[in-house]
Short mmCIF file of C-alpha atoms and ligand atoms in Angstrom, two decimals:
data_model
loop_
_atom_site.label_atom_id
_atom_site.label_comp_id
_atom_site.label_asym_id
_atom_site.label_seq_id
_atom_site.Cartn_x
_atom_site.Cartn_y
_atom_site.Cartn_z
CA MET A 4 69.27 103.21 112.56
CA ALA A 5 72.62 103.98 114.13
CA PHE A 6 73.06 106.86 111.67
CA LEU A 7 69.62 108.26 112.47
CA ARG A 8 70.15 107.96 116.20
CA SER A 9 73.51 109.69 116.09
CA SER A 10 72.26 112.43 113.72
CA VAL A 11 69.29 113.18 115.96
CA SER A 12 71.50 113.32 119.04
CA LYS A 13 73.94 115.63 117.23
CA LEU A 14 71.10 117.81 116.02
CA ARG A 15 69.90 118.04 119.60
CA SER A 16 73.33 118.95 120.86
CA ARG A 17 73.71 121.63 118.16
CA LEU A 18 70.35 123.08 119.11
CA GLY A 19 71.61 123.06 122.69
CA GLN A 20 74.62 125.05 121.52
CA GLN A 21 72.16 127.81 120.41
CA SER A 22 72.67 127.40 116.67
CA SER A 23 69.49 128.28 114.81
CA LEU A 24 67.12 125.52 113.74
CA ARG A 25 67.70 126.46 110.09
CA ASP A 26 71.51 126.10 110.53
CA SER A 27 71.10 122.77 112.24
CA VAL A 28 68.81 121.39 109.55
CA ARG A 29 71.21 122.65 106.85
CA TRP A 30 74.09 120.90 108.68
CA LEU A 31 72.09 117.68 108.92
CA GLN A 32 71.35 117.81 105.19
CA THR A 33 75.08 117.88 104.40
CA GLN A 34 75.59 114.60 106.30
CA THR A 35 74.38 111.87 104.00
CA SER A 36 73.90 108.48 105.57
CA SER A 37 76.60 106.95 103.38
CA ASP A 38 79.13 109.58 104.55
CA LEU A 39 78.67 108.51 108.13
CA ASP A 40 78.22 104.81 107.55
CA LEU A 41 81.40 102.74 107.55
CA HIS A 42 79.76 99.84 105.70
CA SER A 43 78.73 102.10 102.78
CA GLN A 44 82.22 103.57 102.63
CA LEU A 45 83.71 100.09 102.37
CA LYS A 46 81.23 99.05 99.72
CA GLU A 47 82.52 101.90 97.56
CA LEU A 48 86.17 101.15 98.23
CA ILE A 49 86.26 97.39 97.79
CA PRO A 50 85.83 97.13 93.98
CA GLU A 51 88.75 99.58 93.46
CA GLN A 52 91.01 97.57 95.71
CA GLN A 53 89.97 94.27 94.11
CA GLU A 54 90.96 95.69 90.72
CA ARG A 55 94.24 96.96 92.17
CA LEU A 56 95.15 93.49 93.46
CA LYS A 57 94.17 91.83 90.18
CA LYS A 58 96.42 94.25 88.29
CA LEU A 59 99.31 93.73 90.72
CA LYS A 60 99.07 89.98 90.22
CA ALA A 61 98.72 90.19 86.43
CA GLU A 62 101.49 92.74 85.84
CA HIS A 63 104.01 91.92 88.56
CA GLY A 64 103.15 88.43 89.75
CA LYS A 65 106.57 87.05 88.82
CA VAL A 66 108.72 89.82 90.35
CA GLN A 67 111.04 88.41 93.07
CA LEU A 68 110.76 89.95 96.54
CA GLY A 69 113.97 88.55 98.01
CA ASN A 70 115.82 85.31 98.52
CA ILE A 71 114.85 82.70 101.04
CA THR A 72 117.83 81.24 102.87
CA VAL A 73 118.14 78.16 105.03
CA ASP A 74 118.64 80.50 108.01
CA MET A 75 115.22 82.03 107.38
CA VAL A 76 113.51 78.65 107.19
CA ILE A 77 115.11 77.55 110.47
CA GLY A 78 114.90 80.98 112.10
CA GLY A 79 111.17 81.52 112.41
CA MET A 80 110.86 83.06 108.92
CA ARG A 81 112.59 86.23 110.16
CA GLY A 82 113.16 88.68 107.28
CA MET A 83 111.06 86.62 104.87
CA THR A 84 108.30 88.59 103.15
CA GLY A 85 105.28 86.35 102.77
CA LEU A 86 102.06 88.04 103.81
CA LEU A 87 99.68 90.65 102.46
CA TRP A 88 98.48 92.92 105.30
CA GLU A 89 96.81 96.16 104.28
CA THR A 90 96.04 97.97 107.51
CA SER A 91 99.55 98.79 108.74
CA LEU A 92 103.23 98.51 107.86
CA LEU A 93 106.21 98.28 110.20
CA ASP A 94 109.51 99.97 109.42
CA PRO A 95 112.45 98.59 111.46
CA ASP A 96 113.69 102.11 112.29
CA GLU A 97 110.59 104.31 112.21
CA GLY A 98 108.11 101.87 113.74
CA ILE A 99 104.50 101.34 112.84
CA ARG A 100 102.45 103.30 110.32
CA PHE A 101 98.71 102.84 110.28
CA ARG A 102 97.63 103.23 106.65
CA GLY A 103 100.71 105.37 106.11
CA LEU A 104 100.36 107.47 109.27
CA SER A 105 102.91 107.29 112.11
CA ILE A 106 101.73 107.38 115.73
CA PRO A 107 102.51 111.12 116.18
CA GLU A 108 100.65 111.82 112.92
CA CYS A 109 97.65 109.81 114.12
CA GLN A 110 97.72 111.78 117.38
CA LYS A 111 97.58 114.96 115.31
CA VAL A 112 94.91 114.11 112.77
CA LEU A 113 92.55 111.55 114.29
CA PRO A 114 89.54 112.97 116.14
CA ALA A 115 89.83 113.16 119.94
CA ALA A 116 87.21 113.43 122.69
CA LYS A 117 88.46 116.99 123.33
CA PRO A 118 90.82 119.14 121.22
CA GLY A 119 94.42 118.12 121.86
CA GLY A 120 93.38 114.83 123.47
CA GLU A 121 94.41 111.29 122.58
CA PRO A 122 92.94 109.74 119.41
CA LEU A 123 89.63 107.91 119.69
CA PRO A 124 90.16 104.20 118.84
CA GLU A 125 87.01 104.26 116.67
CA GLY A 126 88.81 106.82 114.48
CA LEU A 127 91.70 104.44 114.09
CA LEU A 128 89.28 101.63 113.19
CA TRP A 129 87.81 103.85 110.47
CA LEU A 130 91.30 104.69 109.22
CA LEU A 131 92.43 101.05 109.19
CA LEU A 132 89.34 99.97 107.27
CA THR A 133 89.10 102.78 104.74
CA GLY A 134 92.58 104.29 104.57
CA LYS A 135 90.93 107.69 105.18
CA VAL A 136 91.07 109.98 108.21
CA PRO A 137 87.49 110.21 109.50
CA SER A 138 85.67 113.35 110.59
CA LYS A 139 84.48 113.67 114.20
CA GLU A 140 80.91 113.06 112.95
CA GLN A 141 81.97 109.81 111.30
CA VAL A 142 83.73 108.70 114.46
CA ASP A 143 80.70 109.56 116.58
CA ALA A 144 78.45 107.56 114.27
CA LEU A 145 80.81 104.60 114.54
CA SER A 146 80.95 104.96 118.35
CA SER A 147 77.21 104.80 118.45
CA GLU A 148 77.11 101.80 116.11
CA LEU A 149 79.63 99.93 118.28
CA ARG A 150 77.57 100.63 121.41
CA SER A 151 74.49 99.27 119.66
CA ARG A 152 76.39 96.03 118.93
CA ALA A 153 77.81 95.63 122.45
CA LYS A 154 75.14 93.27 123.80
CA VAL A 155 76.72 90.00 124.93
CA PRO A 156 74.57 86.85 125.35
CA ASP A 157 74.34 85.38 128.83
CA TYR A 158 75.84 82.02 127.87
CA VAL A 159 79.16 83.81 127.19
CA PHE A 160 79.37 84.81 130.86
CA LYS A 161 78.30 81.30 131.89
CA ALA A 162 81.10 79.80 129.79
CA ILE A 163 83.58 82.04 131.63
CA ASP A 164 81.98 81.19 134.99
CA ALA A 165 82.63 77.50 134.31
CA LEU A 166 86.36 78.22 134.74
CA PRO A 167 88.01 78.55 138.15
CA VAL A 168 88.26 82.21 139.13
CA GLY A 169 92.03 81.72 139.42
CA ALA A 170 92.37 80.73 135.74
CA HIS A 171 94.61 83.17 133.87
CA PRO A 172 92.63 86.21 132.65
CA MET A 173 93.69 85.45 129.05
CA THR A 174 92.25 81.92 129.35
CA GLN A 175 88.97 83.37 130.61
CA PHE A 176 88.95 86.05 127.90
CA ALA A 177 89.68 83.63 125.04
CA THR A 178 86.95 81.30 126.37
CA GLY A 179 84.46 84.19 126.30
CA VAL A 180 85.47 85.08 122.72
CA MET A 181 85.00 81.44 121.66
CA ALA A 182 81.51 81.52 123.17
CA LEU A 183 80.68 84.71 121.20
CA GLN A 184 81.20 82.61 118.06
CA VAL A 185 77.77 81.00 118.48
CA LYS A 186 76.25 84.12 116.88
CA SER A 187 78.64 84.29 113.92
CA GLU A 188 76.94 85.73 110.83
CA PHE A 189 79.72 84.47 108.57
CA SER A 190 79.37 80.91 109.77
CA LYS A 191 75.58 81.06 109.28
CA ALA A 192 75.87 82.58 105.81
CA TYR A 193 78.50 80.04 104.75
CA ASP A 194 76.33 77.14 105.91
CA LYS A 195 73.43 78.51 103.87
CA GLY A 196 75.62 79.17 100.84
CA ILE A 197 77.00 82.58 99.88
CA PRO A 198 79.00 83.66 96.79
CA LYS A 199 82.68 84.38 97.44
CA SER A 200 82.21 87.99 96.31
CA LYS A 201 79.91 88.54 99.29
CA TYR A 202 82.08 86.93 101.99
CA TRP A 203 83.21 90.30 103.24
CA GLU A 204 79.69 91.40 104.28
CA PRO A 205 79.06 88.84 107.06
CA THR A 206 82.77 89.13 107.96
CA TYR A 207 82.15 92.86 108.42
CA GLU A 208 79.14 92.12 110.64
CA ASP A 209 81.13 89.67 112.78
CA SER A 210 84.24 91.83 113.02
CA LEU A 211 82.33 94.94 114.07
CA SER A 212 80.30 93.00 116.62
CA LEU A 213 83.46 91.33 117.90
CA ILE A 214 85.20 94.70 118.32
CA ALA A 215 82.09 96.06 120.08
CA GLN A 216 81.69 93.07 122.40
CA VAL A 217 85.26 92.32 123.51
CA PRO A 218 85.42 95.20 126.05
CA VAL A 219 82.27 93.80 127.69
CA VAL A 220 83.72 90.27 127.85
CA ALA A 221 87.14 91.53 128.98
CA SER A 222 85.71 93.72 131.73
CA TYR A 223 83.51 90.83 132.90
CA VAL A 224 86.71 88.81 133.39
CA TYR A 225 88.31 91.69 135.31
CA ARG A 226 85.34 92.30 137.60
CA ARG A 227 84.87 88.56 138.14
CA ILE A 228 88.47 88.03 139.25
CA TYR A 229 89.26 91.24 141.09
CA LYS A 230 85.98 93.00 142.04
CA ASP A 231 83.76 90.24 143.49
CA GLY A 232 81.88 89.86 140.21
CA LYS A 233 80.20 93.29 140.49
CA ILE A 234 79.50 94.08 136.84
CA ILE A 235 79.16 97.61 135.43
CA PRO A 236 76.87 98.18 132.40
CA VAL A 237 77.90 99.99 129.19
CA ASP A 238 77.42 103.79 129.38
CA ASP A 239 75.65 104.99 126.23
CA SER A 240 77.20 108.44 126.51
CA LEU A 241 80.80 107.25 126.29
CA ASP A 242 83.15 106.51 123.41
CA TYR A 243 84.87 103.13 122.98
CA GLY A 244 88.01 103.82 125.08
CA ALA A 245 86.21 105.70 127.86
CA ASN A 246 83.53 103.01 127.98
CA PHE A 247 86.14 100.30 128.34
CA ALA A 248 87.73 102.19 131.26
CA HIS A 249 84.22 102.66 132.73
CA LEU A 250 83.34 98.97 132.37
CA LEU A 251 86.52 98.10 134.26
CA GLY A 252 85.52 100.56 137.01
CA PHE A 253 87.56 103.66 136.13
CA ASP A 254 85.81 106.95 135.36
CA ASP A 255 88.75 109.27 135.91
CA HIS A 256 89.33 111.57 132.91
CA LYS A 257 93.04 110.72 132.70
CA MET A 258 92.36 106.98 132.76
CA GLN A 259 89.88 107.46 129.92
CA GLU A 260 92.56 109.26 127.92
CA LEU A 261 95.08 106.54 128.74
CA MET A 262 92.69 103.83 127.58
CA ARG A 263 92.06 105.66 124.28
CA LEU A 264 95.80 105.91 123.71
CA TYR A 265 96.47 102.34 124.87
CA VAL A 266 93.83 100.79 122.60
CA THR A 267 94.93 102.90 119.62
CA ILE A 268 98.63 102.06 119.79
CA HIS A 269 98.16 98.34 120.60
CA SER A 270 95.61 97.77 117.82
CA ASP A 271 97.79 96.68 114.93
CA HIS A 272 101.47 96.00 114.17
CA GLU A 273 101.47 94.70 110.58
CA GLY A 274 100.76 91.05 109.81
CA GLY A 275 103.75 88.93 110.81
CA ASN A 276 103.55 89.12 114.62
CA VAL A 277 102.20 86.00 116.29
CA SER A 278 98.69 87.25 117.09
CA ALA A 279 97.99 89.01 113.79
CA HIS A 280 99.49 86.22 111.73
CA THR A 281 97.53 83.58 113.66
CA GLY A 282 94.25 85.42 113.14
CA HIS A 283 94.96 85.78 109.42
CA LEU A 284 96.06 82.13 109.05
CA VAL A 285 93.04 80.70 110.82
CA ALA A 286 90.68 82.98 108.88
CA SER A 287 92.26 81.78 105.62
CA ALA A 288 90.52 78.43 106.22
CA LEU A 289 87.28 80.50 106.23
CA SER A 290 86.97 80.14 109.98
CA ASP A 291 84.83 83.08 111.07
CA PRO A 292 86.25 86.19 112.81
CA TYR A 293 85.41 84.92 116.31
CA LEU A 294 87.27 81.63 115.81
CA SER A 295 90.16 83.45 114.14
CA PHE A 296 90.43 86.10 116.84
CA ALA A 297 90.24 83.55 119.67
CA ALA A 298 93.19 81.75 118.05
CA ALA A 299 95.05 85.06 117.81
CA LEU A 300 94.49 85.65 121.53
CA ASN A 301 96.12 82.34 122.38
CA GLY A 302 99.26 83.50 120.56
CA LEU A 303 99.11 86.88 122.25
CA ALA A 304 99.13 85.08 125.62
CA GLY A 305 102.75 83.90 125.12
CA PRO A 306 105.52 85.61 127.16
CA LEU A 307 107.61 86.50 124.09
CA HIS A 308 104.61 88.38 122.65
CA GLY A 309 101.66 90.01 124.47
CA LEU A 310 102.25 88.49 127.88
CA ALA A 311 105.30 90.78 128.11
CA ASN A 312 102.64 93.42 128.99
CA GLN A 313 102.22 91.69 132.38
CA GLU A 314 105.79 90.44 132.70
CA VAL A 315 107.29 93.95 132.65
CA LEU A 316 105.30 95.26 135.62
CA LEU A 317 105.82 92.03 137.59
CA TRP A 318 109.55 92.26 136.87
CA ILE A 319 109.73 95.96 137.80
CA LYS A 320 107.89 95.25 141.04
CA SER A 321 110.31 92.41 141.80
CA VAL A 322 113.21 94.85 141.28
CA VAL A 323 111.63 97.25 143.80
CA ASP A 324 110.87 94.43 146.24
CA GLU A 325 114.48 93.34 146.21
CA CYS A 326 116.30 96.67 146.00
CA GLY A 327 113.80 99.36 147.09
CA GLU A 328 112.57 102.37 145.10
CA ASN A 329 115.82 104.34 145.34
CA ILE A 330 117.76 101.73 143.48
CA THR A 331 121.27 102.62 142.33
CA THR A 332 122.50 102.02 138.79
CA GLU A 333 124.88 99.32 140.06
CA GLN A 334 122.06 97.47 141.85
CA LEU A 335 119.93 97.69 138.72
CA LYS A 336 122.75 96.28 136.56
CA ASP A 337 123.20 93.39 139.01
CA TYR A 338 119.48 92.64 138.92
CA ILE A 339 119.40 92.61 135.12
CA TRP A 340 122.37 90.21 134.99
CA LYS A 341 120.68 88.03 137.62
CA THR A 342 117.58 87.85 135.38
CA LEU A 343 119.66 86.97 132.32
CA ASN A 344 121.79 84.44 134.17
CA SER A 345 118.66 82.67 135.39
CA GLY A 346 117.85 81.97 131.72
CA LYS A 347 115.10 84.60 131.41
CA VAL A 348 114.76 87.49 128.96
CA VAL A 349 114.52 91.11 130.10
CA PRO A 350 110.84 91.73 129.35
CA GLY A 351 109.91 94.79 127.31
CA PHE A 352 113.20 94.95 125.41
CA GLY A 353 114.02 93.64 121.94
CA HIS A 354 111.86 92.98 118.90
CA GLY A 355 111.59 90.64 115.96
CA VAL A 356 111.49 93.49 113.39
CA LEU A 357 112.11 96.86 115.11
CA ARG A 358 115.71 98.03 115.40
CA LYS A 359 115.18 101.32 117.27
CA THR A 360 113.09 102.43 120.26
CA ASP A 361 109.46 101.55 119.61
CA PRO A 362 107.41 104.73 118.95
CA ARG A 363 104.66 103.08 120.98
CA TYR A 364 107.09 103.28 123.93
CA THR A 365 107.88 106.92 123.14
CA CYS A 366 104.27 108.09 123.05
CA GLN A 367 103.56 106.35 126.36
CA ARG A 368 106.61 108.07 127.83
CA GLU A 369 105.22 111.40 126.64
CA PHE A 370 101.90 110.58 128.29
CA ALA A 371 103.73 109.81 131.54
CA LEU A 372 105.76 113.03 131.37
CA LYS A 373 102.51 114.98 130.94
CA HIS A 374 100.38 113.23 133.55
CA MET A 375 102.60 111.47 136.13
CA PRO A 376 106.21 112.69 135.92
CA ASP A 377 106.91 111.99 139.60
CA ASP A 378 105.66 108.42 139.68
CA PRO A 379 108.55 106.35 141.13
CA LEU A 380 107.92 103.38 138.81
CA PHE A 381 107.91 105.70 135.79
CA GLN A 382 111.28 107.00 136.96
CA LEU A 383 112.53 103.43 137.20
CA VAL A 384 111.32 102.77 133.64
CA SER A 385 113.28 105.84 132.51
CA LYS A 386 116.37 104.53 134.26
CA LEU A 387 115.98 101.13 132.60
CA TYR A 388 116.16 102.92 129.23
CA ASP A 389 119.76 103.89 130.08
CA VAL A 390 120.82 100.68 131.80
CA VAL A 391 119.30 97.75 129.86
CA PRO A 392 120.40 98.42 126.23
CA PRO A 393 124.18 98.42 126.94
CA ILE A 394 123.83 95.11 128.82
CA LEU A 395 121.78 93.47 126.06
CA THR A 396 124.33 94.77 123.53
CA GLU A 397 127.12 93.24 125.63
CA LEU A 398 125.40 89.83 125.24
CA GLY A 399 126.42 90.08 121.59
CA LYS A 400 123.41 88.26 120.16
CA VAL A 401 120.46 90.62 120.75
CA LYS A 402 119.55 92.34 117.47
CA ASN A 403 117.57 95.14 119.08
CA PRO A 404 118.47 96.21 122.63
CA TRP A 405 115.85 99.00 122.74
CA PRO A 406 112.51 99.01 124.58
CA ASN A 407 109.27 97.89 122.93
CA VAL A 408 105.66 98.84 123.67
CA ASP A 409 105.44 96.55 126.70
CA ALA A 410 108.30 98.25 128.54
CA HIS A 411 106.04 101.19 129.35
CA SER A 412 102.38 100.25 129.42
CA GLY A 413 102.30 98.57 132.85
CA VAL A 414 103.51 101.51 134.93
CA LEU A 415 100.92 103.81 133.33
CA LEU A 416 98.04 101.46 134.11
CA ASN A 417 99.43 100.85 137.60
CA HIS A 418 99.62 104.60 138.27
CA PHE A 419 95.92 105.11 137.52
CA GLY A 420 94.84 102.20 139.72
CA LEU A 421 94.78 99.25 137.34
CA THR A 422 97.40 97.38 139.32
CA GLU A 423 96.58 93.74 138.49
CA ALA A 424 99.45 92.92 136.13
CA ARG A 425 98.18 89.43 135.23
CA TYR A 426 95.22 91.15 133.57
CA PHE A 427 97.22 93.47 131.29
CA THR A 428 97.44 91.19 128.25
CA VAL A 429 93.63 91.17 128.09
CA LEU A 430 93.77 94.93 127.45
CA PHE A 431 96.24 94.21 124.65
CA GLY A 432 93.80 91.60 123.31
CA VAL A 433 90.86 94.02 123.25
CA SER A 434 93.00 96.49 121.29
CA ARG A 435 94.11 93.82 118.80
CA SER A 436 90.50 93.09 117.86
CA ILE A 437 90.54 96.42 115.97
CA GLY A 438 93.57 95.61 113.82
CA ILE A 439 92.89 91.92 113.25
CA GLY A 440 89.15 92.46 112.73
CA SER A 441 89.84 95.17 110.12
CA GLN A 442 92.32 93.06 108.18
CA LEU A 443 89.98 90.02 108.20
CA ILE A 444 87.36 92.12 106.38
CA TRP A 445 89.94 92.98 103.73
CA ASP A 446 91.14 89.36 103.57
CA ARG A 447 87.66 88.35 102.49
CA ALA A 448 87.03 91.44 100.32
CA LEU A 449 90.23 90.75 98.37
CA GLY A 450 89.50 87.04 98.19
CA LEU A 451 92.84 86.09 99.78
CA PRO A 452 93.38 82.34 99.58
CA LEU A 453 94.04 79.58 102.07
CA GLU A 454 97.48 80.08 103.62
CA ARG A 455 99.62 77.02 103.06
CA PRO A 456 103.40 77.51 102.92
CA LYS A 457 105.69 74.59 102.12
CA SER A 458 107.63 72.99 104.96
CA VAL A 459 110.78 70.88 104.73
CA THR A 460 112.62 68.31 106.85
CA MET A 461 116.26 68.64 107.90
CA GLU A 462 117.04 65.74 105.58
CA SER A 463 115.46 67.45 102.61
CA LEU A 464 117.31 70.68 103.40
CA GLU A 465 120.63 68.83 103.67
CA SER A 466 120.15 67.09 100.36
CA TYR A 467 118.97 70.31 98.68
CA CYS A 468 122.07 72.16 99.95
CA LYS A 469 124.39 69.31 98.83
CA LYS A 470 122.93 69.45 95.34
CA ALA A 471 123.16 73.27 95.27
CA ALA A 472 126.86 73.09 96.27
CA SER A 473 127.73 70.64 93.50
N1 CMX B 17 116.48 89.75 126.95
C1 CMX B 17 117.35 88.72 126.83
N2 CMX B 17 117.67 88.14 125.67
C2 CMX B 17 117.11 88.64 124.56
C3 CMX B 17 116.23 89.73 124.59
C4 CMX B 17 115.91 90.28 125.85
N3 CMX B 17 115.05 91.27 125.97
N4 CMX B 17 115.85 90.01 123.33
C5 CMX B 17 116.46 89.11 122.53
N5 CMX B 17 117.22 88.28 123.28
C6 CMX B 17 117.98 87.12 122.83
C7 CMX B 17 117.04 86.08 122.24
O1 CMX B 17 116.41 85.32 123.27
C8 CMX B 17 117.94 85.30 121.35
O2 CMX B 17 118.70 84.43 122.18
P1 CMX B 17 119.05 82.92 121.69
O3 CMX B 17 119.76 83.08 120.39
O4 CMX B 17 119.88 82.38 122.79
O5 CMX B 17 117.73 82.22 121.53
C9 CMX B 17 118.90 86.36 120.82
O6 CMX B 17 118.83 87.45 121.76
C10 CMX B 17 118.54 86.88 119.45
O7 CMX B 17 117.21 87.33 119.46
P2 CMX B 17 116.72 88.49 118.46
O8 CMX B 17 116.95 88.02 117.07
O9 CMX B 17 117.33 89.78 118.85
O10 CMX B 17 115.18 88.59 118.79
P3 CMX B 17 114.00 87.63 118.32
O11 CMX B 17 113.44 88.17 117.07
O12 CMX B 17 114.41 86.21 118.32
O13 CMX B 17 112.99 87.82 119.52
C11 CMX B 17 111.70 89.00 121.12
C12 CMX B 17 112.26 89.01 119.69
C13 CMX B 17 110.74 90.17 121.25
C14 CMX B 17 110.94 87.71 121.35
C15 CMX B 17 112.89 89.14 122.11
O14 CMX B 17 113.54 90.37 121.92
C16 CMX B 17 112.44 89.01 123.56
O15 CMX B 17 112.35 87.89 124.07
N6 CMX B 17 112.16 90.17 124.26
C17 CMX B 17 111.66 90.13 125.61
C18 CMX B 17 110.18 89.75 125.61
C19 CMX B 17 109.34 90.90 125.08
O16 CMX B 17 109.49 92.04 125.47
N7 CMX B 17 108.42 90.57 124.17
C20 CMX B 17 107.45 91.55 123.64
C21 CMX B 17 107.73 91.96 122.21
C22 CMX B 17 106.69 92.92 121.70
C23 CMX B 17 105.34 92.27 121.58
O17 CMX B 17 105.19 91.35 120.74
O18 CMX B 17 104.45 92.59 122.35
#
């Protein structure tokens, strides 16, 4: 249906562009439904990838990937390779690659709303799921499919309404996502009985519906807290990013572009970060995508992870409150030391894997240079780039003194009128549904097992090390 609807609307728009009827019909004939349908594309791809994994296991199953040290066990598994995550890969120096493509490459090759514009998040979703760069027609078909899945049952809003309006936006958002679970296709199919080889199909249904519905739930939370509960309906003429901006109450062209960029770059960051790993872990117990994603959101809400999205703007505003906008370098240094000496981290700097400036920071900086170079908070962010890293390096323990994605996002949103910092992590959460939802489909398609690493006690480690030494 979605294919037919989008083909008819494209045919209409081509006719409107004065192409002849014969040309338009010929064009329509070249678009087969399976070309434009993401589900059909996956159905073709999955057997190949299942074979690939089987071969990898059979031929190389015993190859060692590195040594596990006591430090790694105690140190949050840092540097330990232990997860299969197909949709993206993080290089400590280069940053993230989505199915092999860096952020600048994605900006070049993924379809945009207008030539030269920011990538459409639906295009990234297609890329993450299939490993292939989609055409504009494929992205439009997916946009239309997501809109058709965006209907959210009323009890979801009622579940959110049961919370005090002052509850943190992430608490309200995760509650809404939990309530969406009632309609899980995977859970229904599993209860009825479904062969393992078919798990991916209801997971696909749930993940796509989840991705389609989270902007509606997230914007409900925003409008409930900050706009007297005045809700805005989905606009059937808009793509995913622009619709999300619209649902929040922003129809400005630049804000639409910002939301497309924001959702794209926050979608996925390989599998080991707290939110992605949590989603994958919970789903390994065959919890459905809604349950798994709600769990992921609770990890994202921590200040060392996604909450840094809010913490950065609050911190920057506290700098301005104390020192004014024309802050000197010396004042800024003093403020950073004051933050550190109070036992807090400098939000937006450092990373568990990255060892250079996060390319997600760089592309947001480029957006700011293009659209808001004179914004005083943007200028402060630029100044922080010079002042923070030497101080963190001076601490002697920080492995990466450079800014991460969160160091920049807040001032962009603030510039275009989304000023409520406590809400920012919800935007991050909406974006993450695309990465986590995509990987969950592949988890089930590849038949990945229950995740269950071995843990140890200090006593067992001590005795193991004593034996190893003798
Ligand atoms: N400010 C102050 N201290 C910092 C720091 C920062 N920005 N970054 C790291 N450190 C400290 C750590 O707290 C740690 O101190 P202790 O040994 O006393 O506990 C020490 O430096 C070593 O940490 P690390 O190995 O360099 O970094 P981790 O992998 O342990 O932590 C991260 C990574 C992101 C949690 C950390 O850099 C941090 O707290 N940054 C600020 C919060 C932030 O921006 N988080 C968002 C990250 C991106 C995301 O997930 O969204």
